[in-house]
Coordinates of C-alpha atoms in Angstrom, one line a residue:
T351 CA 0.0 0.0 0.0
N352 CA 1.3 3.4 -0.9
N353 CA 2.4 5.6 1.9
S354 CA 4.5 8.6 0.8
K355 CA 6.4 9.8 -2.3
N356 CA 9.2 12.2 -3.0
S357 CA 9.6 13.7 -6.5
Y358 CA 12.7 15.6 -7.7
S359 CA 13.1 18.1 -10.5
Y360 CA 16.5 19.2 -12.0
D361 CA 17.6 22.0 -14.3
D362 CA 19.9 21.6 -17.3
N363 CA 23.0 21.7 -15.1
N364 CA 21.7 18.9 -12.9
N365 CA 20.9 21.2 -10.0
L366 CA 18.0 20.1 -7.9
I367 CA 15.4 22.8 -8.3
M368 CA 12.4 21.2 -6.6
E369 CA 11.7 18.5 -4.0
L370 CA 8.0 17.6 -3.6
H371 CA 6.7 15.5 -0.7
Q372 CA 3.3 13.8 -1.0
N373 CA 1.2 11.4 1.1
W374 CA -1.2 8.7 -0.1
Y375 CA -4.8 9.2 0.9
G376 CA -6.6 6.1 -0.1
S377 CA -6.9 6.7 -3.8
V378 CA -4.8 9.8 -4.7
W379 CA -1.5 11.5 -3.9
E380 CA -1.9 14.7 -2.0
N381 CA 0.7 17.4 -1.5
N382 CA 2.4 17.8 1.8
S383 CA 5.5 20.0 1.5
K384 CA 8.0 21.1 -1.1
Y385 CA 11.4 22.8 -1.3
S386 CA 12.3 25.1 -4.3
N387 CA 15.9 26.0 -5.0
T388 CA 17.4 28.9 -7.0
Y389 CA 21.0 29.0 -8.3
D390 CA 23.3 31.7 -9.6
G391 CA 25.3 31.6 -12.8
Y392 CA 28.0 29.4 -11.1
N393 CA 25.5 26.8 -10.0
N394 CA 25.7 27.9 -6.4
L395 CA 22.6 27.5 -4.4
I396 CA 21.4 31.0 -3.4
V397 CA 17.9 30.5 -2.1
Q398 CA 16.0 27.5 -0.8
L399 CA 12.3 28.0 -0.1
G400 CA 10.3 25.6 2.0
Q401 CA 6.5 25.5 1.7
D402 CA 3.6 23.5 3.2
W403 CA 0.3 22.6 1.5
T404 CA -2.8 23.8 3.2
G405 CA -5.2 21.8 1.0
S406 CA -5.7 24.5 -1.5
M407 CA -2.5 26.5 -1.7
W408 CA 1.2 26.6 -0.8
V409 CA 2.2 28.6 2.3
N410 CA 5.7 29.7 3.1
N411 CA 7.4 28.0 6.0
Y412 CA 11.2 28.2 5.7
K413 CA 13.8 30.2 3.6
G414 CA 17.5 29.7 3.4
S415 CA 19.7 32.3 1.8
Y416 CA 23.3 31.6 0.7
T417 CA 26.0 34.1 0.0
Y418 CA 29.4 33.5 -1.7
D419 CA 32.6 35.4 -2.2
E420 CA 34.3 36.0 -5.6
N421 CA 35.9 32.5 -5.5
N422 CA 32.5 30.9 -5.0
N423 CA 33.2 30.0 -1.4
L424 CA 30.2 30.0 0.8
I425 CA 30.5 32.8 3.4
E426 CA 27.0 33.0 4.9
I427 CA 23.9 30.9 5.4
L428 CA 20.8 32.8 6.7
S429 CA 17.8 30.7 7.8
Q430 CA 14.4 32.4 8.3
H431 CA 10.9 31.2 9.1
W432 CA 7.5 32.7 8.0
N433 CA 5.3 34.1 10.7
G434 CA 2.3 34.6 8.4
S435 CA 3.2 38.0 7.0
T436 CA 7.0 38.4 7.0
W437 CA 10.3 36.5 7.3
L438 CA 11.9 36.3 10.7
N439 CA 15.5 35.5 11.4
S440 CA 16.3 32.1 12.9
Y441 CA 19.9 31.0 12.3
K442 CA 23.0 32.3 10.7
G443 CA 26.2 30.5 9.7
S444 CA 29.3 32.6 8.8
Y445 CA 32.4 31.2 7.1
T446 CA 35.9 32.6 6.4
Y447 CA 38.7 31.5 4.1
D448 CA 42.4 32.1 3.5
E449 CA 44.1 33.2 0.3
N450 CA 44.2 29.5 -0.8
N451 CA 40.4 29.2 -0.3
N452 CA 40.9 27.0 2.7
Q453 CA 38.1 27.4 5.2
T454 CA 39.6 28.9 8.3
S455 CA 36.5 29.4 10.5
Y456 CA 32.8 29.0 10.9
L457 CA 30.4 30.7 13.3
H458 CA 26.9 29.6 14.2
Q459 CA 24.5 32.1 15.7
S460 CA 20.8 32.2 16.6
W461 CA 18.4 35.1 16.6
D462 CA 16.8 36.0 20.0
G463 CA 14.3 38.5 18.5
T464 CA 16.6 41.6 18.6
A465 CA 20.2 40.4 18.0
W466 CA 22.3 37.5 16.9
V467 CA 23.6 35.3 19.8
N468 CA 26.7 33.2 19.4
G469 CA 26.3 29.4 19.5
N470 CA 29.4 27.6 18.4
R471 CA 32.4 28.1 16.2
G472 CA 35.3 26.2 14.6
L473 CA 38.8 27.3 13.9
L474 CA 40.8 25.5 11.2
T475 CA 44.6 25.7 10.7
Y476 CA 46.6 24.5 7.6
D477 CA 50.3 23.9 6.8
G478 CA 52.2 25.3 3.8
N479 CA 50.8 22.5 1.6
N480 CA 47.2 23.3 2.5
N481 CA 46.9 20.2 4.7
L482 CA 44.5 20.7 7.6
T483 CA 46.6 20.4 10.8
E484 CA 44.2 21.5 13.5
Y485 CA 40.4 21.8 13.9
L486 CA 39.2 23.4 17.1
A487 CA 35.6 23.4 18.1
Q488 CA 34.3 25.9 20.7
S489 CA 30.9 26.9 22.3
W490 CA 29.8 30.3 23.6
L491 CA 29.0 30.4 27.3
G492 CA 27.4 33.8 27.7
S493 CA 30.5 35.9 27.6
A494 CA 33.4 33.8 26.3
W495 CA 34.3 31.0 24.0
V496 CA 34.9 27.7 25.7
N497 CA 36.9 24.8 24.2
N498 CA 35.0 21.5 23.2
D499 CA 37.0 19.3 20.9
K500 CA 40.2 19.4 18.9
Y501 CA 41.6 17.3 16.0
S502 CA 45.3 17.5 15.3
D503 CA 46.7 16.0 12.0
I504 CA 50.3 15.2 11.0
Y505 CA 51.4 14.5 7.4
D506 CA 54.5 12.9 5.8
G507 CA 56.6 14.5 3.0
N508 CA 54.1 13.3 0.4
N509 CA 51.2 15.0 2.1
N510 CA 49.8 11.7 3.3
L511 CA 48.0 11.8 6.7
I512 CA 50.1 9.7 9.1
E513 CA 48.6 10.7 12.5
E514 CA 45.3 12.0 13.7
L515 CA 44.7 12.9 17.3
Y516 CA 41.3 13.6 18.8
Q517 CA 41.1 15.4 22.2
H518 CA 38.3 16.9 24.3
W519 CA 38.4 19.7 26.9
D520 CA 37.8 18.8 30.5
G521 CA 37.4 22.4 31.7
S522 CA 41.0 23.1 32.3
A523 CA 43.1 21.0 29.9
W524 CA 43.0 18.9 26.8
V525 CA 42.4 15.2 27.4
N526 CA 43.4 12.6 24.8
S527 CA 40.4 10.6 23.5
S528 CA 41.6 8.6 20.4
K529 CA 44.5 8.5 17.9
Y530 CA 44.8 7.0 14.5
L531 CA 48.2 6.1 12.9
Y532 CA 48.5 5.5 9.2
T533 CA 51.3 3.9 7.2
Y534 CA 51.6 3.6 3.4
V535 CA 53.2 1.1 1.0
P536 CA 53.4 1.1 -2.8
V537 CA 50.6 -0.9 -4.4
T538 CA 52.1 -3.9 -6.4
A539 CA 49.0 -6.0 -6.9
V540 CA 45.3 -6.2 -6.2
N541 CA 43.9 -9.4 -4.7
E542 CA 40.3 -9.9 -5.9
D543 CA 39.7 -12.9 -3.6
F544 CA 36.7 -11.6 -1.7
S545 CA 36.8 -14.6 0.6
S546 CA 39.9 -12.9 2.3
I547 CA 37.8 -9.9 3.4
N548 CA 37.0 -10.6 7.0
S549 CA 36.0 -7.2 8.3
Y550 CA 34.3 -4.0 7.4
S551 CA 36.6 -1.1 6.5
L552 CA 36.5 2.4 5.1
S553 CA 39.7 3.8 3.7
N554 CA 41.0 7.4 3.5
N555 CA 39.9 9.1 0.3
Y556 CA 42.5 9.8 -2.3
P557 CA 43.6 12.4 -3.2
N558 CA 43.0 14.4 -0.1
P559 CA 42.8 17.4 -0.3
F560 CA 41.0 17.1 -3.6
N561 CA 39.4 19.2 -6.4
P562 CA 36.8 18.3 -7.4
S563 CA 36.9 14.5 -7.4
T564 CA 38.3 11.9 -5.0
K565 CA 38.1 8.2 -4.6
I566 CA 36.6 6.4 -1.6
T567 CA 37.3 2.7 -1.0
Y568 CA 35.4 0.4 1.4
S569 CA 35.1 -3.3 2.1
I570 CA 32.3 -5.5 3.5
P571 CA 32.8 -9.1 4.5
E572 CA 29.2 -10.2 3.8
R573 CA 26.1 -9.2 2.1
S574 CA 24.9 -6.1 3.9
N575 CA 22.7 -3.0 3.8
V576 CA 25.2 -0.3 3.0
S577 CA 24.9 3.5 3.4
I578 CA 27.6 6.0 2.6
K579 CA 26.7 9.7 3.1
V580 CA 28.8 12.9 2.9
L581 CA 28.2 15.5 5.7
D582 CA 29.3 19.1 6.1
L583 CA 30.7 20.6 9.2
L584 CA 27.2 21.2 10.5
G585 CA 26.4 17.5 10.2
S586 CA 24.0 18.1 7.4
E587 CA 23.9 15.6 4.6
V588 CA 25.2 17.0 1.3
A589 CA 25.4 13.8 -0.8
E590 CA 24.4 10.1 -0.6
L591 CA 26.9 7.9 -2.4
V592 CA 25.6 4.4 -1.6
K593 CA 22.3 3.1 -0.4
G594 CA 21.1 -0.5 -0.6
E595 CA 22.0 -4.1 -0.2
I596 CA 25.5 -5.0 -1.5
E597 CA 27.4 -8.3 -1.9
A598 CA 30.7 -8.9 0.0
G599 CA 33.7 -7.3 -1.7
T600 CA 35.8 -4.2 -2.0
Y601 CA 34.3 -1.2 -3.8
Y602 CA 35.5 2.1 -5.1
I603 CA 33.4 5.3 -5.4
N604 CA 34.4 8.4 -7.3
F605 CA 32.9 11.4 -5.4
N606 CA 32.6 14.6 -7.5
A607 CA 32.1 17.7 -5.3
S608 CA 32.0 20.3 -8.1
N609 CA 28.8 21.7 -6.8
L610 CA 30.1 22.2 -3.2
P611 CA 32.1 25.0 -1.7
S612 CA 35.7 24.5 -0.4
G613 CA 35.9 23.2 3.2
V614 CA 36.0 20.2 5.4
Y615 CA 33.6 17.3 4.9
F616 CA 33.0 13.9 6.4
Y617 CA 32.0 10.7 4.8
K618 CA 30.2 8.1 6.9
L619 CA 29.9 4.3 6.2
Q620 CA 27.1 2.3 7.9
A621 CA 26.9 -1.4 7.1
G622 CA 25.4 -4.0 9.4
G623 CA 26.4 -2.9 12.9
F624 CA 29.6 -1.2 11.6
V625 CA 29.8 2.6 11.5
K626 CA 32.9 4.6 10.4
T627 CA 33.4 8.3 9.7
R628 CA 36.4 9.9 7.9
K629 CA 37.4 13.4 7.1
M630 CA 38.2 14.9 3.7
I631 CA 39.0 18.4 2.4
L632 CA 37.7 20.0 -0.7
L633 CA 40.2 22.6 -2.0
K634 CA 39.1 24.6 -5.0

């Protein structure tokens, strides 16, 4: 029996311009909600409008406005909601970049009715090869920024990530939480014997940083329902690379991020009871 349906429309540049949600009412599909997207000449999303169906007409609900710099880097996201007669501020995200278009900070704020109030921010540091070396997350506590989490990365002479350290702030000092160490060897052969795969794995994407494409490799030891999603720093889904039941084996995905701004992204594998998240950097 039908339950719900999502329909998607795209323009000539493969940009999603409308997402329509409908529910089944016994004998016919009835509108529920929709999102309409507008893009600039560089295929950057500039306005997303969310509307609800009242039974006879579409009524505004949500609006997201996106601003970019001259290098097409996203510098501001403004979220607003409709109160019946006008748009009211709700949320704002602000982003900065260095001369190499590396994202150096983000700031999230909420509207209290009269002014913007700080929520959380991230500070990102890079080395001379544009490798991300530190990501610091902080929260606003009324009058000052307070540390939350920190990621520190070390690279070898070939810009391969060799160490990643995650720490959290205990109120007075950084406390180690986890550390990953990576080693690399030249590839001389590929063994396609899937019977030798005895565990789930998600490899670092290559190249990293990348522009605009990178390859992601993952392995599953048995037939599983697999999901791989790409998330931004806000935790919002920006792409779904894999979804469905897949046989055991090693697989390669080519992720093209030509429609996304420069910055740090995460890709997350879920298969069976296995969950793994890794970080990648889009550098345009």
